[in-house]
Amino acid sequence: MHPLALLPELLLLVGALSALVLGSFVPRRRQWLPRLVAVAALLASGAAAGVGLAGPVRLVYSGTFTVDTATGVVRLVVAASTLLVIGLGVDELADDVRESETYALLLLSAAGAMLLAGASDLLVLAVAFLLTSVPLYGLIGLPRTPGAGEAALKTYLLGALFGIVMLLGVTLLYGLAGGTTYAELGQGLGRAPSAALAVGVVAVLGGLLFESGAVPAHFWVPDAAQGTGATAAAFLTTVPKVGALLATYRFVDALPGPLRWWLLVGVVAAASMTLGNLAAYSQRDPRRLLGWSTVSQVGYLLLPVAVAGHSDLARPALLVYLAAYAVTNLGAFAVTAAFPQRRDLSAYRGLGRSRPALAAALLVCLLGLVGTPPTAVFAGKLLVSAAAWDGGAAWLVVVLVVNSVASLFYYLRWIAPLYERGLGTERTARGAFVPRPWAARAAVAAAVCSVVLGVLTGLASRLAAS
């Protein structure tokens, strides 16, 4: 037994329950207490994950959960990202009637994302899928607006559909392999009929693609990002994907030949990159634009998954890109949280002169999502490209480069108004933009982290090469 192997996840579960119970007994003006509990739980979970990184690689609970460097890194990224989400959402949530419920849902979904990352058993994967996605439905609908209600319903229906499909796949693979752990899948599926094996694998992948927001299970992402509050939008476009993409990597890596799983994942990656970027072109709402941008970013993140087992670079590249994407995407969402009423790209005209620090943070994050040096996403894209090339998927590198260049256009449609010239003082005076303070601080902090992480990754790569 390894009772402390799931300590980071257990700390989040305890924190979620404590925040929920405490929020039921304290008056609304003191809802900062559940917030404090949530922050403490995330800090404790992150510390436990950091300590666990020094431990050996091991399979625990009868081989159903993997504790290794990848699990440790994702735990840290999930804990840090959820902390940043709470930070950028303080202005929106403070004294809200649903504040403690929001923190409980955030922690529960974050625990599910951590569980997804380490799952090495189909049944654990299914439980982690539910723990991650079910709190999301409530989180999206909490603002109780028509847009939030529609987005919550769409996310719930798609989640239920892909969840059922995933469970059917789990059942089919269990019948073919005679077991549900990944070790048993590797041994038992080698002699399985190809058609039945393909159906089972595609069904399980369907659930994971819903969780990560990749094509063809992506339709809920832009609607949810636009319809719900800024806190929930930032969370759902970041944290569940971090766990789901590592879970996809582990699952694909465990599959036996001779079917060409890498080609299937590669096609999904190319479709996500291309469709996400094409759909983002016509968006005027910043959050909807970032929602479609998320779909394209998941496509980039699927490159190392496509070459799982074919390149030693694949796993470290995925981990670096996951951390880079999380901090950069949250930085961009933090700016929209700072100005929740500005729901059109033209509403940001003059921000560069009125609030230069905040405009610079947005500039760094948007160019970072394109993949401009020295940001962290640039380092991530470089590493996933090297992994794909090394794994024999050079065509995916070409698709990534073309899509990255193409994405510059719609990010520039947001950047250009920031520094537009010839505007009157009503657009450029400091009082023209009054940001929410916590969200503004979170945006600047995320932008700084994106650059620092990019520089550190570059230095580490040079040292490793020498």
Coordinates of C-alpha atoms in Angstrom, one line a residue:
M1 CA 0.0 0.0 0.0
H2 CA 1.1 3.6 -0.7
P3 CA -1.3 5.7 1.4
L4 CA 0.5 9.0 0.6
A5 CA 0.8 8.4 -3.2
L6 CA -2.4 10.4 -3.8
L7 CA -1.6 13.0 -1.2
P8 CA -1.8 16.0 -3.6
E9 CA -5.2 14.9 -4.9
L10 CA -6.5 14.2 -1.4
L11 CA -5.4 17.6 -0.1
L12 CA -7.5 19.2 -2.9
L13 CA -10.5 17.0 -2.0
V14 CA -10.3 18.0 1.7
G15 CA -9.8 21.6 0.7
A16 CA -12.9 21.5 -1.5
L17 CA -15.1 20.0 1.2
S18 CA -13.7 22.4 3.8
A19 CA -14.4 25.4 1.6
L20 CA -17.9 24.3 0.9
V21 CA -18.8 23.6 4.5
L22 CA -17.1 26.7 5.8
G23 CA -18.9 28.8 3.2
S24 CA -22.2 27.6 4.4
F25 CA -21.6 28.9 7.9
V26 CA -19.9 32.3 7.5
P27 CA -21.7 35.4 6.4
R28 CA -21.2 36.7 2.8
R29 CA -18.9 39.5 3.9
R30 CA -16.5 36.9 5.3
Q31 CA -16.4 34.6 2.2
W32 CA -12.6 35.3 2.0
L33 CA -12.3 32.5 4.6
P34 CA -13.2 29.7 2.1
R35 CA -10.9 31.4 -0.4
L36 CA -8.1 31.2 2.1
V37 CA -8.9 27.5 2.6
A38 CA -8.8 26.9 -1.1
V39 CA -5.5 28.7 -1.5
A40 CA -4.0 26.8 1.5
A41 CA -5.1 23.5 -0.1
L42 CA -3.5 24.3 -3.4
L43 CA -0.3 25.4 -1.8
A44 CA -0.2 22.2 0.3
S45 CA -1.0 20.1 -2.7
G46 CA 1.7 21.8 -4.8
A47 CA 4.2 21.3 -1.9
A48 CA 3.3 17.6 -1.7
A49 CA 3.7 17.3 -5.4
G50 CA 7.1 19.0 -5.3
V51 CA 8.3 16.7 -2.5
G52 CA 7.1 13.7 -4.5
L53 CA 9.2 14.7 -7.5
A54 CA 12.3 13.6 -5.6
G55 CA 10.9 10.1 -5.1
P56 CA 11.3 7.0 -7.3
V57 CA 9.1 6.1 -10.3
R58 CA 6.5 3.6 -9.2
L59 CA 3.2 2.0 -10.0
V60 CA 0.9 2.1 -7.0
Y61 CA -2.5 0.7 -6.1
S62 CA -2.0 -2.6 -8.0
G63 CA -0.5 -0.8 -11.0
T64 CA -3.5 1.5 -11.6
F65 CA -1.7 4.8 -10.9
T66 CA 1.7 6.0 -12.0
V67 CA 3.8 8.3 -9.8
D68 CA 6.7 9.7 -11.9
T69 CA 8.2 12.9 -13.0
A70 CA 5.4 13.6 -15.5
T71 CA 2.7 13.1 -12.9
G72 CA 4.7 15.4 -10.5
V73 CA 5.1 18.1 -13.1
V74 CA 1.4 18.1 -14.1
R75 CA 0.4 18.2 -10.4
L76 CA 2.5 21.3 -10.0
V77 CA 1.2 22.9 -13.1
V78 CA -2.4 22.2 -12.1
A79 CA -1.9 23.5 -8.6
A80 CA -0.2 26.7 -9.8
S81 CA -2.7 27.3 -12.6
T82 CA -5.7 26.9 -10.2
L83 CA -4.0 29.4 -7.8
L84 CA -3.6 31.9 -10.7
V85 CA -7.3 31.3 -11.7
I86 CA -8.4 32.1 -8.1
G87 CA -6.1 35.2 -8.2
L88 CA -7.6 36.6 -11.4
G89 CA -11.1 35.8 -10.2
V90 CA -11.0 37.5 -6.8
D91 CA -12.6 40.7 -8.1
E92 CA -15.4 38.7 -9.8
L93 CA -16.1 36.3 -7.0
A94 CA -15.5 38.4 -3.9
D95 CA -18.7 38.5 -1.8
D96 CA -20.6 36.6 -4.5
V97 CA -23.4 34.4 -3.2
R98 CA -21.8 31.4 -4.9
E99 CA -18.2 32.2 -4.0
S100 CA -17.4 29.2 -1.7
E101 CA -19.2 26.8 -4.2
T102 CA -16.9 28.1 -7.0
Y103 CA -13.8 27.3 -5.0
A104 CA -15.1 23.8 -4.2
L105 CA -15.8 23.1 -7.9
L106 CA -12.4 24.5 -8.9
L107 CA -10.6 22.2 -6.4
L108 CA -12.6 19.1 -7.3
S109 CA -12.0 19.5 -11.1
A110 CA -8.3 20.2 -10.4
A111 CA -8.1 17.0 -8.4
G112 CA -9.6 15.2 -11.3
A113 CA -7.1 16.7 -13.7
M114 CA -4.3 15.4 -11.4
L115 CA -5.9 12.0 -11.3
L116 CA -6.1 11.9 -15.1
A117 CA -2.4 12.7 -15.4
G118 CA -1.3 9.6 -13.4
A119 CA -4.0 7.1 -14.4
S120 CA -2.6 3.9 -15.8
D121 CA -5.8 1.9 -15.6
L122 CA -9.0 2.4 -17.7
L123 CA -11.3 2.4 -14.7
V124 CA -9.2 5.0 -12.9
L125 CA -9.2 7.0 -16.2
A126 CA -13.0 6.8 -16.3
V127 CA -13.3 8.0 -12.7
A128 CA -10.9 10.8 -13.3
F129 CA -12.8 11.8 -16.4
L130 CA -16.0 12.2 -14.3
L131 CA -14.2 14.0 -11.4
T132 CA -12.8 16.5 -13.9
S133 CA -15.8 17.2 -16.1
V134 CA -18.8 17.0 -13.7
P135 CA -17.7 20.1 -11.6
L136 CA -17.1 21.9 -14.9
Y137 CA -20.8 21.8 -15.8
G138 CA -21.8 23.5 -12.5
L139 CA -18.9 26.0 -12.8
I140 CA -19.9 27.1 -16.2
G141 CA -23.6 27.6 -15.2
L142 CA -22.9 29.4 -11.9
P143 CA -23.3 33.0 -13.3
R144 CA -26.9 32.1 -14.1
T145 CA -27.1 34.2 -17.3
P146 CA -28.7 33.0 -20.5
G147 CA -25.3 32.5 -22.1
A148 CA -23.9 30.6 -19.2
G149 CA -27.0 28.4 -19.1
E150 CA -26.7 27.6 -22.8
A151 CA -23.0 26.9 -22.5
A152 CA -23.5 24.7 -19.4
L153 CA -26.2 22.6 -21.2
K154 CA -24.1 22.2 -24.3
T155 CA -21.0 21.1 -22.3
Y156 CA -23.1 18.7 -20.2
L157 CA -24.7 17.1 -23.2
L158 CA -21.4 16.7 -25.0
G159 CA -19.7 15.5 -21.8
A160 CA -22.4 12.9 -21.2
L161 CA -22.2 11.7 -24.8
F162 CA -18.5 11.3 -24.9
G163 CA -18.5 9.9 -21.3
I164 CA -20.8 7.1 -22.4
V165 CA -18.8 6.5 -25.5
M166 CA -15.6 6.3 -23.4
L167 CA -17.2 3.8 -21.0
L168 CA -18.2 1.7 -23.9
G169 CA -14.6 1.8 -25.1
V170 CA -13.4 0.8 -21.7
T171 CA -15.8 -2.1 -21.6
L172 CA -14.7 -3.3 -25.1
L173 CA -11.0 -3.1 -24.3
Y174 CA -11.5 -4.9 -21.0
G175 CA -13.2 -7.7 -22.9
L176 CA -10.4 -7.9 -25.5
A177 CA -7.5 -7.6 -23.1
G178 CA -8.8 -9.4 -20.1
G179 CA -7.7 -6.6 -17.8
T180 CA -7.9 -2.8 -17.4
T181 CA -4.4 -1.8 -16.4
Y182 CA -2.2 -0.4 -19.1
A183 CA 0.3 -3.3 -18.6
E184 CA -2.5 -5.7 -19.2
L185 CA -3.6 -3.8 -22.3
G186 CA -0.1 -4.0 -23.8
Q187 CA 0.0 -7.7 -23.3
G188 CA -3.6 -8.6 -24.1
L189 CA -4.5 -6.4 -27.0
G190 CA -1.7 -7.6 -29.3
R191 CA -3.8 -10.6 -30.4
A192 CA -7.1 -8.8 -30.5
P193 CA -9.1 -8.4 -33.7
S194 CA -8.1 -5.1 -35.3
A195 CA -11.6 -3.8 -36.0
A196 CA -12.8 -4.3 -32.4
L197 CA -9.5 -2.9 -31.1
A198 CA -9.9 0.2 -33.2
V199 CA -13.5 0.8 -32.1
G200 CA -12.5 0.5 -28.4
V201 CA -9.4 2.7 -28.7
V202 CA -11.3 5.4 -30.7
A203 CA -14.1 5.4 -28.1
V204 CA -11.7 5.9 -25.2
L205 CA -9.8 8.6 -27.1
G206 CA -13.2 10.3 -27.7
G207 CA -13.6 11.0 -24.0
L208 CA -10.1 12.3 -23.6
L209 CA -10.5 14.5 -26.7
F210 CA -13.6 16.0 -25.1
E211 CA -11.7 16.7 -21.9
S212 CA -8.8 18.4 -23.8
G213 CA -11.1 20.2 -26.2
A214 CA -9.7 18.8 -29.4
V215 CA -11.5 18.1 -32.7
P216 CA -14.1 16.6 -33.1
A217 CA -15.1 17.0 -29.4
H218 CA -14.3 20.7 -29.2
F219 CA -17.7 22.5 -29.8
W220 CA -18.3 23.3 -26.2
V221 CA -15.0 25.2 -25.7
P222 CA -15.7 28.5 -27.4
D223 CA -19.3 28.7 -26.2
A224 CA -18.3 28.0 -22.6
A225 CA -15.4 30.5 -22.8
Q226 CA -17.7 33.2 -24.1
G227 CA -20.8 32.4 -22.1
T228 CA -19.6 31.9 -18.5
G229 CA -17.6 34.1 -16.1
A230 CA -14.0 35.0 -16.6
T231 CA -12.8 32.8 -13.7
A232 CA -14.6 29.7 -15.1
A233 CA -13.5 30.5 -18.7
A234 CA -9.8 30.7 -17.7
F235 CA -10.0 27.5 -15.7
L236 CA -11.8 25.3 -18.3
T237 CA -9.5 26.3 -21.1
T238 CA -6.5 25.4 -19.1
V239 CA -6.5 23.1 -16.2
P240 CA -8.6 20.1 -17.4
K241 CA -6.5 20.0 -20.6
V242 CA -3.2 19.7 -18.7
G243 CA -4.3 16.4 -17.1
A244 CA -6.2 15.1 -20.2
L245 CA -3.3 15.5 -22.6
L246 CA -0.8 13.6 -20.4
A247 CA -3.5 10.9 -19.9
T248 CA -3.9 10.7 -23.7
Y249 CA -0.1 10.4 -24.0
R250 CA 0.0 7.5 -21.5
F251 CA -2.9 5.7 -23.1
V252 CA -1.5 6.0 -26.7
D253 CA 1.9 4.9 -25.4
A254 CA 0.4 1.8 -23.9
L255 CA -1.3 0.6 -27.1
P256 CA 0.3 -2.2 -29.0
G257 CA 0.8 -2.4 -32.8
P258 CA 0.3 -3.1 -35.6
L259 CA -2.4 -0.4 -36.0
R260 CA -1.0 3.1 -36.8
W261 CA -2.3 5.0 -33.7
W262 CA 0.2 7.8 -34.3
L263 CA -1.4 8.5 -37.7
L264 CA -4.9 8.8 -36.1
V265 CA -3.6 11.2 -33.4
G266 CA -1.6 13.1 -36.0
V267 CA -4.7 13.7 -38.1
V268 CA -6.6 14.9 -35.0
A269 CA -3.8 17.3 -34.1
A270 CA -3.7 18.7 -37.7
A271 CA -7.5 19.1 -37.7
S272 CA -7.5 20.9 -34.3
M273 CA -4.7 23.3 -35.3
T274 CA -6.3 24.2 -38.6
L275 CA -10.0 24.4 -37.6
G276 CA -9.2 26.3 -34.4
N277 CA -7.2 28.9 -36.2
L278 CA -9.7 29.3 -39.1
A279 CA -12.6 29.7 -36.8
A280 CA -10.7 32.3 -34.7
Y281 CA -10.3 34.6 -37.7
S282 CA -13.9 36.0 -37.6
Q283 CA -14.3 36.3 -33.8
R284 CA -14.8 39.8 -32.3
D285 CA -15.4 38.7 -28.6
P286 CA -12.0 38.3 -26.9
R287 CA -13.0 35.3 -24.9
R288 CA -14.5 33.5 -27.8
L289 CA -11.3 34.2 -29.8
L290 CA -9.3 32.7 -26.9
G291 CA -11.7 29.7 -26.9
W292 CA -11.0 28.9 -30.5
S293 CA -7.3 29.6 -29.9
T294 CA -7.4 26.9 -27.2
V295 CA -8.7 24.4 -29.8
S296 CA -5.7 25.2 -32.0
Q297 CA -3.2 25.0 -29.1
V298 CA -4.5 21.6 -28.2
G299 CA -3.6 20.6 -31.7
Y300 CA 0.0 21.7 -31.1
L301 CA 0.0 19.8 -27.8
L302 CA -1.0 16.6 -29.6
L303 CA 2.2 16.5 -31.6
P304 CA 4.2 14.8 -28.9
V305 CA 1.3 12.5 -28.3
A306 CA 1.3 11.4 -31.9
V307 CA 5.0 10.3 -31.6
A308 CA 4.6 8.7 -28.1
G309 CA 7.1 5.8 -27.9
H310 CA 8.9 6.9 -31.1
S311 CA 10.9 9.8 -29.7
D312 CA 12.7 10.3 -26.4
L313 CA 11.9 14.0 -26.7
A314 CA 8.1 13.5 -26.8
R315 CA 7.3 13.4 -23.0
P316 CA 9.6 16.3 -21.9
A317 CA 8.4 18.4 -24.8
L318 CA 4.8 17.8 -23.8
L319 CA 5.4 18.7 -20.2
V320 CA 7.3 22.0 -21.2
Y321 CA 4.5 23.0 -23.6
L322 CA 1.8 22.2 -21.0
A323 CA 3.4 24.5 -18.4
A324 CA 4.0 27.2 -21.0
Y325 CA 0.5 27.1 -22.4
A326 CA -1.1 27.2 -19.0
V327 CA 0.7 30.4 -17.8
T328 CA 0.4 32.2 -21.1
N329 CA -3.3 31.3 -21.7
L330 CA -4.2 32.4 -18.2
G331 CA -2.4 35.7 -18.7
A332 CA -4.5 36.5 -21.7
F333 CA -7.7 35.5 -19.8
A334 CA -6.6 37.6 -16.9
V335 CA -6.7 40.7 -19.1
T336 CA -10.3 40.0 -20.1
A337 CA -11.1 39.4 -16.4
A338 CA -9.6 42.9 -15.7
F339 CA -12.1 44.5 -18.1
P340 CA -15.2 42.2 -18.1
Q341 CA -17.4 44.7 -19.8
R342 CA -15.2 45.0 -22.9
R343 CA -16.5 42.2 -25.1
D344 CA -15.3 43.4 -28.4
L345 CA -11.7 43.7 -29.7
S346 CA -12.2 47.4 -30.6
A347 CA -13.0 48.1 -27.0
Y348 CA -9.3 47.7 -26.2
R349 CA -8.3 50.7 -28.4
G350 CA -6.0 53.0 -26.4
L351 CA -5.1 50.5 -23.7
G352 CA -1.4 50.8 -24.6
R353 CA -1.3 54.4 -23.6
S354 CA -3.8 54.3 -20.8
R355 CA -2.4 51.2 -19.0
P356 CA 1.0 50.4 -20.6
A357 CA 1.9 47.6 -18.2
L358 CA -1.4 45.7 -18.8
A359 CA -1.1 46.2 -22.5
A360 CA 2.4 44.9 -22.4
A361 CA 1.2 41.8 -20.5
L362 CA -1.5 41.2 -23.1
L363 CA 1.1 41.7 -25.9
V364 CA 3.5 39.2 -24.3
C365 CA 0.7 36.6 -23.8
L366 CA -0.8 36.9 -27.3
L367 CA 2.6 36.8 -29.1
G368 CA 3.5 34.0 -26.7
L369 CA 0.5 32.0 -28.0
V370 CA 1.8 32.6 -31.5
G371 CA 5.2 31.2 -30.4
T372 CA 7.4 34.3 -30.4
P373 CA 10.7 34.2 -28.5
P374 CA 11.6 34.5 -25.7
T375 CA 8.3 33.3 -24.4
A376 CA 7.7 29.9 -22.9
V377 CA 5.3 28.8 -25.7
F378 CA 8.1 29.4 -28.2
A379 CA 10.3 27.0 -26.3
G380 CA 7.4 24.5 -26.1
K381 CA 6.7 24.7 -29.9
L382 CA 10.4 24.3 -30.6
L383 CA 10.5 21.1 -28.5
V384 CA 7.3 19.5 -29.8
S385 CA 8.5 20.2 -33.3
A386 CA 11.8 18.5 -32.6
A387 CA 10.0 15.6 -31.0
A388 CA 7.7 15.2 -34.0
W389 CA 10.6 15.4 -36.4
D390 CA 12.6 12.9 -34.4
G391 CA 9.6 10.6 -34.3
G392 CA 9.2 10.6 -38.1
A393 CA 6.2 12.9 -38.3
A394 CA 7.8 15.8 -40.2
W395 CA 4.6 16.6 -42.0
L396 CA 3.1 17.6 -38.6
V397 CA 5.9 20.1 -38.1
V398 CA 5.0 21.7 -41.4
V399 CA 1.4 21.9 -40.4
L400 CA 2.4 23.5 -37.0
V401 CA 4.6 26.1 -38.7
V402 CA 1.9 27.0 -41.3
N403 CA -0.7 27.3 -38.6
S404 CA 1.5 29.3 -36.2
V405 CA 2.1 31.9 -39.0
A406 CA -1.6 31.9 -39.9
S407 CA -2.6 32.5 -36.2
L408 CA -0.6 35.7 -36.1
F409 CA -3.3 37.4 -38.1
Y410 CA -6.1 37.1 -35.6
Y411 CA -3.9 37.8 -32.6
L412 CA -2.8 41.0 -34.4
R413 CA -6.5 42.0 -34.7
W414 CA -6.5 42.2 -30.9
I415 CA -3.0 43.7 -30.6
A416 CA -3.4 46.5 -33.1
P417 CA -6.1 48.4 -31.2
L418 CA -4.0 48.4 -28.1
Y419 CA -1.5 50.8 -29.8
E420 CA -3.7 52.6 -32.3
R421 CA -2.6 56.1 -32.9
G422 CA -4.6 59.3 -33.2
L423 CA -7.1 58.5 -30.4
G424 CA -8.6 61.2 -28.2
T425 CA -7.9 61.6 -24.5
E426 CA -11.2 59.8 -23.8
R427 CA -9.5 56.6 -25.0
T428 CA -6.0 57.2 -23.8
A429 CA -6.3 58.9 -20.4
R430 CA -5.6 56.7 -17.4
G431 CA -9.2 56.9 -16.3
A432 CA -10.4 55.5 -19.6
F433 CA -9.4 52.0 -18.5
V434 CA -10.0 51.1 -14.9
P435 CA -9.0 47.5 -14.4
R436 CA -10.0 45.1 -11.7
P437 CA -6.9 45.1 -9.5
W438 CA -6.5 41.4 -8.8
A439 CA -7.0 40.4 -12.4
A440 CA -4.5 43.1 -13.5
R441 CA -1.9 41.8 -11.1
A442 CA -2.5 38.2 -12.3
A443 CA -2.1 39.2 -15.9
V444 CA 1.3 41.0 -15.3
A445 CA 2.5 38.1 -13.1
A446 CA 1.6 35.5 -15.8
A447 CA 3.3 37.5 -18.5
V448 CA 6.5 37.7 -16.5
C449 CA 6.3 34.0 -15.7
S450 CA 5.9 33.2 -19.4
V451 CA 9.1 35.1 -20.3
V452 CA 11.1 33.7 -17.4
L453 CA 10.0 30.2 -18.1
G454 CA 10.9 30.6 -21.8
V455 CA 14.4 31.9 -20.9
L456 CA 15.0 29.2 -18.3
T457 CA 13.9 26.5 -20.8
G458 CA 16.3 27.9 -23.4
L459 CA 19.2 27.9 -21.0
A460 CA 18.4 24.4 -19.9
S461 CA 18.3 23.2 -23.5
R462 CA 21.7 24.8 -24.2
L463 CA 23.2 23.2 -21.1
A464 CA 21.8 19.8 -22.1
A465 CA 23.1 20.2 -25.7
S466 CA 26.6 21.0 -24.4

